[in-house]
Short mmCIF file of C-alpha atoms in Angstrom, two decimals:
data_model
loop_
_atom_site.label_atom_id
_atom_site.label_comp_id
_atom_site.label_asym_id
_atom_site.label_seq_id
_atom_site.Cartn_x
_atom_site.Cartn_y
_atom_site.Cartn_z
CA MET R 1 -49.01 6.76 -20.32
CA GLY R 2 -46.06 4.50 -19.61
CA ILE R 3 -48.19 1.92 -17.81
CA LEU R 4 -50.06 1.01 -21.00
CA THR R 5 -48.91 -2.10 -22.81
CA PRO R 6 -47.66 -1.53 -26.38
CA HIS R 7 -50.55 -3.63 -27.64
CA CYS R 8 -52.97 -0.82 -26.80
CA ASN R 9 -51.12 2.00 -28.52
CA GLY R 10 -53.30 3.47 -31.20
CA PHE R 11 -56.36 1.53 -30.07
CA PHE R 12 -58.66 3.17 -27.52
CA VAL R 13 -55.87 4.65 -25.40
CA PRO R 14 -57.50 6.11 -22.25
CA ARG R 15 -57.20 9.77 -21.45
CA VAL R 16 -55.03 10.47 -18.41
CA GLU R 17 -57.98 11.94 -16.53
CA ASP R 18 -59.92 8.70 -16.97
CA CYS R 19 -57.22 6.84 -15.05
CA LEU R 20 -56.66 9.11 -12.08
CA PRO R 21 -58.26 8.13 -8.78
CA LYS R 22 -58.62 11.47 -7.01
CA ARG R 23 -57.67 10.03 -3.65
CA TYR R 24 -54.09 9.25 -4.66
CA ASN R 25 -53.72 11.36 -7.81
CA HIS R 26 -51.95 8.72 -9.87
CA ALA R 27 -52.92 6.39 -12.68
CA SER R 28 -53.96 2.93 -11.50
CA LEU R 29 -52.34 -0.22 -12.80
CA SER R 30 -55.60 -1.48 -14.30
CA CYS R 31 -56.62 1.63 -16.21
CA HIS R 32 -55.31 0.37 -19.54
CA HIS R 33 -58.22 -2.11 -19.51
CA ILE R 34 -60.81 0.67 -19.40
CA LEU R 35 -60.85 1.35 -23.13
CA CYS R 36 -58.29 -1.07 -24.59
CA LYS R 37 -61.02 -3.53 -25.37
CA TYR R 38 -60.02 -5.21 -28.60
CA TYR R 39 -56.71 -6.96 -28.07
CA SER R 40 -55.69 -10.55 -28.67
CA PHE R 41 -52.50 -12.48 -27.95
CA ARG R 42 -50.99 -15.70 -29.22
CA LEU R 43 -48.29 -17.51 -27.27
CA GLY R 44 -44.82 -17.72 -28.75
CA THR R 45 -42.98 -21.02 -29.09
CA GLU R 46 -40.33 -20.75 -26.40
CA MET R 47 -40.40 -20.47 -22.61
CA GLU R 48 -37.51 -18.83 -20.76
CA LEU R 49 -36.69 -19.24 -17.07
CA ILE R 50 -35.96 -15.71 -15.82
CA ALA R 51 -35.62 -16.18 -12.06
CA LYS R 52 -35.59 -18.74 -9.30
CA ALA R 53 -38.03 -18.27 -6.42
CA ARG R 54 -37.56 -19.67 -2.94
CA GLU R 55 -41.30 -20.15 -2.41
CA THR R 56 -44.55 -20.26 -4.39
CA VAL R 57 -45.28 -17.02 -6.27
CA LEU R 58 -48.73 -15.86 -5.16
CA TYR R 59 -49.39 -12.71 -7.19
CA MET R 60 -47.64 -10.35 -9.65
CA GLU R 61 -48.11 -6.84 -11.07
CA LYS R 62 -46.02 -4.51 -13.21
CA ASP R 63 -44.11 -2.27 -10.82
CA LEU R 64 -45.40 1.30 -11.19
CA ALA R 65 -42.41 2.73 -9.32
CA THR R 66 -39.80 1.43 -11.79
CA SER R 67 -39.42 0.88 -15.50
CA GLY R 68 -39.79 -2.74 -16.56
CA ASP R 69 -39.72 -4.36 -13.11
CA ILE R 70 -42.33 -6.80 -11.80
CA LEU R 71 -43.62 -6.60 -8.24
CA PHE R 72 -44.57 -9.95 -6.73
CA THR R 73 -45.28 -11.66 -3.43
CA ASP R 74 -44.45 -15.14 -2.21
CA HIS R 75 -44.45 -16.80 1.20
CA GLU R 76 -41.36 -14.80 2.17
CA GLY R 77 -42.67 -11.27 1.45
CA MET R 78 -42.84 -8.68 -1.33
CA LYS R 79 -40.12 -8.57 -3.98
CA THR R 80 -39.20 -7.00 -7.31
CA LEU R 81 -37.96 -8.78 -10.43
CA SER R 82 -35.91 -6.81 -12.94
CA PRO R 83 -35.97 -7.51 -16.72
CA ASN R 84 -32.60 -9.26 -16.46
CA GLY R 85 -33.82 -11.60 -13.72
CA VAL R 86 -32.52 -9.94 -10.55
CA VAL R 87 -34.80 -10.45 -7.53
CA ARG R 88 -34.71 -7.90 -4.69
CA ASN R 89 -36.66 -7.71 -1.45
CA VAL R 90 -39.01 -4.77 -0.96
CA THR R 91 -38.53 -3.35 2.51
CA VAL R 92 -41.92 -3.21 4.21
CA ASN R 93 -41.86 -1.67 7.67
CA ILE R 94 -44.23 -4.13 9.29
CA SER R 95 -43.91 -2.42 12.66
CA ASP R 96 -46.39 0.13 11.30
CA PHE R 97 -48.98 -2.51 10.53
CA HIS R 98 -51.82 -2.41 13.03
CA TYR R 99 -51.70 -5.90 14.49
CA GLU R 100 -51.53 -6.58 18.16
CA GLY R 101 -49.56 -9.28 19.93
CA ARG R 102 -47.58 -10.42 16.86
CA ASP R 103 -43.97 -11.47 16.52
CA TRP R 104 -42.81 -9.12 13.76
CA SER R 105 -39.46 -10.83 13.31
CA SER R 106 -40.88 -14.09 12.03
CA GLU R 107 -43.48 -13.44 9.29
CA THR R 108 -44.17 -10.99 6.48
CA TYR R 109 -46.75 -13.13 4.72
CA ILE R 110 -48.69 -11.07 2.16
CA THR R 111 -51.63 -12.83 0.51
CA ALA R 112 -52.80 -9.97 -1.71
CA PHE R 113 -51.71 -6.53 -2.88
CA HIS R 114 -52.58 -3.95 -5.53
CA GLN R 115 -50.77 -0.77 -6.52
CA LEU R 116 -53.01 2.29 -6.48
CA SER R 117 -50.17 4.57 -7.56
CA HIS R 118 -46.40 4.76 -7.72
CA ASP R 119 -46.41 5.31 -3.96
CA ILE R 120 -49.47 3.57 -2.50
CA ILE R 121 -49.91 -0.21 -2.31
CA ALA R 122 -52.99 -1.86 -0.83
CA ILE R 123 -51.59 -4.80 1.16
CA ALA R 124 -53.52 -7.60 2.89
CA GLY R 125 -52.60 -10.72 4.81
CA VAL R 126 -49.44 -9.63 6.62
CA ALA R 127 -48.42 -12.11 9.35
CA ASP R 128 -51.36 -14.31 10.41
CA SER R 129 -54.04 -11.65 10.78
CA ILE R 130 -56.28 -11.35 7.76
CA GLY R 131 -59.09 -8.94 8.59
CA CYS R 132 -57.83 -5.69 7.07
CA ILE R 133 -56.13 -3.92 4.15
CA HIS R 134 -53.25 -1.52 4.75
CA MET R 135 -52.67 1.47 2.47
CA TYR R 136 -48.90 1.28 2.50
CA ASN R 137 -46.85 4.31 1.43
CA ARG R 138 -43.80 3.00 -0.33
CA THR R 139 -41.97 6.32 -0.27
CA SER R 140 -42.33 6.99 3.45
CA ASN R 141 -42.27 3.26 4.33
CA ALA R 142 -45.32 3.71 6.53
CA VAL R 143 -49.03 2.89 6.63
CA ASP R 144 -51.28 5.84 5.68
CA ASP R 145 -54.70 4.23 6.16
CA VAL R 146 -56.30 0.96 7.23
CA ILE R 147 -59.50 -0.62 5.87
CA GLY R 148 -61.27 -3.10 8.15
CA HIS R 149 -60.24 -4.53 11.53
CA CYS R 150 -56.78 -6.03 11.85
CA ASP R 151 -57.28 -7.72 15.20
CA VAL R 152 -60.31 -9.80 14.22
CA SER R 153 -61.83 -11.20 11.04
CA GLY R 154 -65.53 -11.28 10.20
CA TYR R 155 -68.08 -10.16 7.66
CA GLU R 156 -69.84 -6.82 7.71
CA ASP R 157 -70.35 -4.11 5.08
CA GLY R 158 -70.48 -0.35 5.48
CA TYR R 159 -68.02 2.14 6.93
CA ASP R 160 -67.06 -0.15 9.83
CA ALA R 161 -66.28 -3.16 7.64
CA TYR R 162 -65.04 -6.60 8.65
CA PHE R 163 -63.29 -8.99 6.27
CA GLU R 164 -62.20 -12.62 6.31
CA GLU R 165 -59.40 -13.67 3.92
CA PHE R 166 -58.23 -11.76 0.83
CA TYR R 167 -56.82 -13.36 -2.29
CA GLN R 168 -57.06 -10.58 -4.86
CA ILE R 169 -57.40 -6.79 -4.76
CA SER R 170 -57.92 -4.90 -8.01
CA THR R 171 -59.18 -1.58 -9.32
CA GLU R 172 -62.60 -1.85 -10.92
CA THR R 173 -62.32 -1.11 -14.63
CA ARG R 174 -65.61 0.81 -14.77
CA ASP R 175 -64.47 3.34 -12.19
CA SER R 176 -60.98 3.50 -10.68
CA LYS R 177 -62.24 4.99 -7.41
CA TYR R 178 -63.59 1.53 -6.52
CA LEU R 179 -61.57 -1.52 -5.50
CA LEU R 180 -62.82 -5.07 -5.96
CA VAL R 181 -61.68 -7.71 -3.46
CA THR R 182 -62.25 -11.44 -3.22
CA ASP R 183 -63.09 -12.20 0.41
CA GLN R 184 -63.04 -15.94 -0.12
CA ASP R 185 -63.86 -17.17 3.38
CA SER R 186 -66.97 -14.96 3.31
CA TYR R 187 -67.81 -16.49 -0.11
CA THR R 188 -68.19 -12.99 -1.53
CA LEU R 189 -66.94 -10.49 -4.07
CA ARG R 190 -66.83 -7.10 -2.36
CA ALA R 191 -66.28 -3.48 -3.41
CA ILE R 192 -64.55 -0.63 -1.57
CA ASP R 193 -65.34 3.00 -2.39
CA LEU R 194 -62.09 4.93 -1.95
CA HIS R 195 -63.85 8.30 -2.18
CA ARG R 196 -66.22 7.76 0.72
CA ASP R 197 -63.88 6.87 3.56
CA TYR R 198 -63.69 3.23 2.51
CA TYR R 199 -67.38 2.40 2.36
CA THR R 200 -67.70 -1.31 1.48
CA TYR R 201 -70.53 -3.40 0.06
CA THR R 202 -71.03 -6.90 -1.30
CA VAL R 203 -71.18 -7.17 -5.08
CA HIS R 204 -72.20 -10.84 -5.03
CA ASP R 205 -72.54 -13.68 -2.53
CA PHE R 206 -71.46 -16.95 -4.15
CA TYR R 207 -74.08 -19.20 -2.62
CA PRO R 208 -73.86 -21.96 -1.58
CA ALA R 209 -70.40 -21.60 -0.03
CA LYS R 210 -68.26 -21.08 -3.13
CA LYS R 211 -64.81 -19.69 -2.41
CA CYS R 212 -63.59 -17.52 -5.28
CA PRO R 213 -59.94 -16.49 -4.81
CA PHE R 214 -58.99 -15.07 -8.23
CA PHE R 215 -60.68 -13.10 -11.01
CA THR R 216 -59.97 -11.22 -14.22
CA GLN R 217 -61.98 -8.28 -15.52
CA LEU R 218 -62.59 -6.50 -18.78
CA ASP R 219 -65.14 -3.74 -19.20
CA ASN R 220 -68.36 -4.80 -17.43
CA THR R 221 -67.55 -8.49 -17.00
CA LEU R 222 -65.52 -10.48 -14.48
CA TYR R 223 -64.50 -14.13 -14.68
CA LEU R 224 -63.68 -15.92 -11.44
CA ASN R 225 -62.38 -19.36 -10.58
CA CYS R 226 -64.17 -20.78 -7.56
CA TYR R 227 -64.32 -23.99 -5.56
CA ARG R 228 -66.27 -25.68 -2.78
CA ASP R 229 -64.44 -27.38 0.06
CA SER R 230 -67.28 -29.76 0.81
CA ASP R 231 -67.20 -31.69 -2.47
CA ARG R 232 -64.02 -30.40 -4.20
CA GLU R 233 -66.05 -28.98 -7.08
CA THR R 234 -64.49 -26.18 -9.13
CA PHE R 235 -66.33 -23.52 -11.12
CA ILE R 236 -65.69 -20.76 -13.63
CA GLU R 237 -68.17 -17.99 -12.80
CA ARG R 238 -69.10 -14.97 -14.91
CA VAL R 239 -70.27 -11.77 -13.21
CA SER R 240 -71.63 -9.09 -15.54
CA PHE R 241 -72.35 -5.62 -14.21
CA LEU R 242 -75.61 -4.16 -15.47
CA PRO R 243 -75.63 -0.50 -16.60
CA ILE R 244 -75.41 2.04 -13.78
CA ASP R 245 -78.65 4.00 -13.47
CA SER R 246 -78.86 7.70 -12.71
CA ILE R 247 -77.45 8.54 -9.29
CA LEU R 248 -79.95 10.11 -6.90
CA ASP R 249 -78.21 9.94 -3.53
CA ASP R 250 -75.51 8.03 -1.66
CA ARG R 251 -77.72 5.03 -0.93
CA GLN R 252 -78.92 4.88 -4.54
CA VAL R 253 -75.30 4.69 -5.72
CA GLU R 254 -74.81 1.39 -3.93
CA ILE R 255 -78.13 -0.05 -5.07
CA ASN R 256 -77.50 0.77 -8.72
CA ARG R 257 -73.87 -0.37 -8.71
CA ASN R 258 -74.85 -3.68 -7.14
CA GLN R 259 -76.93 -4.90 -10.09
CA VAL R 260 -75.14 -7.93 -11.55
CA ASP R 261 -75.94 -10.96 -13.65
CA VAL R 262 -74.12 -14.12 -12.51
CA SER R 263 -73.79 -17.36 -14.44
CA THR R 264 -71.75 -20.56 -14.06
CA LEU R 265 -69.80 -21.34 -17.24
CA ILE R 266 -68.00 -24.46 -16.02
CA GLN R 267 -68.86 -26.82 -13.17
CA ASN R 268 -66.10 -29.36 -12.62
CA ARG R 269 -67.47 -32.05 -10.25
CA ASP R 270 -64.41 -34.31 -10.30
CA VAL R 271 -60.83 -33.25 -9.70
CA GLY R 272 -58.63 -34.42 -12.56
CA TYR R 273 -57.15 -33.49 -15.90
CA LYS R 274 -59.28 -33.44 -19.03
CA ASP R 275 -59.62 -31.06 -21.98
CA GLY R 276 -62.69 -30.69 -24.17
CA PRO R 277 -66.16 -29.12 -23.89
CA PHE R 278 -67.18 -27.20 -20.77
CA SER R 279 -69.52 -30.04 -19.78
CA THR R 280 -66.73 -32.63 -19.32
CA VAL R 281 -63.56 -30.62 -18.58
CA GLN R 282 -61.57 -31.26 -15.38
CA PHE R 283 -59.12 -29.13 -13.36
CA ASN R 284 -56.94 -29.70 -10.32
CA THR R 285 -56.57 -26.61 -8.09
CA PRO R 286 -56.93 -23.74 -10.59
CA GLN R 287 -55.25 -20.49 -9.54
CA ALA R 288 -54.72 -17.23 -11.47
CA ILE R 289 -56.96 -16.40 -14.41
CA ILE R 290 -56.34 -13.69 -17.04
CA HIS R 291 -57.72 -12.47 -20.39
CA LEU R 292 -55.93 -13.38 -23.61
CA GLY R 293 -58.48 -11.48 -25.67
CA GLU R 294 -60.79 -12.69 -28.44
CA ASN R 295 -63.10 -14.55 -26.02
CA ARG R 296 -60.18 -16.42 -24.49
CA LEU R 297 -59.05 -16.84 -20.89
CA LEU R 298 -55.86 -18.40 -19.57
CA LEU R 299 -55.91 -20.35 -16.31
CA ALA R 300 -53.03 -21.63 -14.16
CA ASP R 301 -53.93 -25.24 -13.30
CA GLU R 302 -51.53 -25.69 -10.39
CA HIS R 303 -51.60 -29.39 -9.54
CA ASN R 304 -51.85 -30.47 -13.18
CA ASN R 305 -48.68 -28.41 -13.89
CA VAL R 306 -50.28 -26.89 -16.97
CA LEU R 307 -51.83 -23.73 -18.38
CA ARG R 308 -55.39 -24.12 -19.69
CA GLU R 309 -56.93 -21.95 -22.39
CA ILE R 310 -60.67 -21.37 -22.00
CA ASN R 311 -62.42 -20.47 -25.25
CA LEU R 312 -65.65 -18.68 -24.39
CA LYS R 313 -66.90 -18.75 -27.98
CA THR R 314 -66.49 -22.48 -28.65
CA GLU R 315 -67.04 -23.40 -24.97
CA THR R 316 -63.99 -25.64 -24.92
CA VAL R 317 -60.82 -25.94 -22.81
CA SER R 318 -57.41 -26.88 -24.22
CA SER R 319 -53.92 -27.22 -22.72
CA VAL R 320 -50.91 -25.02 -23.42
CA CYS R 321 -47.51 -25.28 -21.79
CA ASN R 322 -48.25 -28.86 -20.81
CA SER R 323 -45.52 -30.58 -18.79
CA ARG R 324 -46.92 -34.00 -19.72
CA ASN R 325 -45.61 -33.71 -23.31
CA ARG R 326 -41.94 -32.75 -23.24
CA ASN R 327 -40.67 -34.22 -26.51
CA ILE R 328 -41.79 -31.67 -29.08
CA PRO R 329 -39.10 -28.94 -29.31
CA GLY R 330 -40.48 -25.49 -30.04
CA ASP R 331 -44.07 -26.51 -29.32
CA MET R 332 -45.81 -24.68 -26.47
CA THR R 333 -47.85 -27.78 -25.70
CA SER R 334 -44.67 -29.37 -24.40
CA CYS R 335 -43.04 -26.88 -22.02
CA SER R 336 -42.34 -27.82 -18.43
CA LEU R 337 -43.99 -26.16 -15.42
CA GLN R 338 -44.10 -27.02 -11.76
CA GLY R 339 -47.21 -25.78 -10.00
CA PRO R 340 -48.14 -22.59 -11.93
CA THR R 341 -49.99 -20.16 -9.66
CA ALA R 342 -49.64 -16.56 -10.91
CA LEU R 343 -50.01 -15.03 -14.39
CA LEU R 344 -49.23 -11.57 -15.73
CA ILE R 345 -49.18 -9.97 -19.17
CA ALA R 346 -46.27 -7.51 -19.13
CA ASP R 347 -45.47 -5.74 -22.39
CA ASP R 348 -44.70 -8.47 -24.94
CA SER R 349 -44.55 -11.39 -22.53
CA LEU R 350 -46.65 -13.73 -20.46
CA ILE R 351 -45.02 -14.01 -17.02
CA ILE R 352 -45.70 -17.25 -15.14
CA GLY R 353 -45.10 -17.51 -11.40
CA SER R 354 -44.96 -20.99 -9.95
CA PHE R 355 -43.41 -23.06 -7.20
CA GLY R 356 -39.73 -22.14 -7.19
CA SER R 357 -39.51 -20.15 -10.43
CA ILE R 358 -40.70 -17.30 -12.63
CA SER R 359 -40.76 -17.90 -16.38
CA ARG R 360 -41.53 -15.88 -19.49
CA ILE R 361 -43.21 -16.75 -22.80
CA SER R 362 -43.23 -14.25 -25.65
CA LEU R 363 -46.61 -12.97 -26.81
CA ILE R 364 -47.54 -12.20 -30.39
CA ASN R 365 -50.11 -9.47 -30.89
CA ASP R 366 -52.76 -10.72 -33.31
CA THR R 367 -53.57 -7.47 -35.14
CA SER R 368 -56.06 -9.19 -37.43
CA SER R 369 -58.21 -9.94 -34.39
CA ILE R 370 -57.94 -6.34 -33.22
CA LEU R 371 -59.10 -5.03 -36.58
CA THR R 372 -61.91 -7.57 -36.63
CA GLY R 373 -62.97 -6.38 -33.20
CA LEU R 374 -63.13 -2.81 -34.40
#
């Protein structure tokens, strides 16, 4: 169980069989969330720059194929970051990607990816075509399967699915044979059944016209950051899956799995920077969102150059790692960031991807909160 973070050891560690999607016969990256429910982190007091990046870091995961490395994507392609800060390109044979009429020498732009195993990576957004997901085999350096239509974008569910633009792909924590994807230009959260030849269906349509690029999930609940182009409003949405009823047939599976309760926690009508209660808080281009445990979320507020902590219990937002206050040594309210976009909890650290850099902040496991949760 090497993919589990140390913070879960001894607390609800999943059985191996609970984390094995049959299609690829390996544990998924997200399976440690299935039962590791009661964890809580506090940020340390120092931030360390671990690598320079040539472009904006879009997304990061712990690399399942290596020990301690981070797999990430930026505007230049997919790369790995070693614990000692060495960045290496991941060779992706884009000639195997099913696009037509493209100049393969110029772009390897990957908007979203998710590791399904040590070998298989679901990759979306290569070059300028955005209508499909490639199941890329890292060992053979070839594409095994394709979901959707790579030559045209659109919106249609079922076996012959069409997609618009992906921003996040992740294994569903309730059942690792399902993928969740944010298809933001379709204003939807969609699911892909890996066991039924990639049958897709819409989990929720964020009406009216909310684009929801990033989400975080724990157990039966997802939290998404969303926005509307028309009026620049931003939202924090909560999607709670209702219990799955007894399964009668294939069609009933989709009906029962598609029962969700959706609520808007924060509606930010004006772009800006303001902490405080949910009713008055302001953001400026929020990006990645992750769980910190104990009813707390952490959000990368890109154009405010700050990380924001969302307390779901007190319904307040506060700033951490705030570049506006740089004169308090050792205080995490005063660290310096430039355009934070990607967040990852990896072992004992919070990894922050931003414009031009990747940084690390130590995390302290709050065992008192874990025991309280039990």
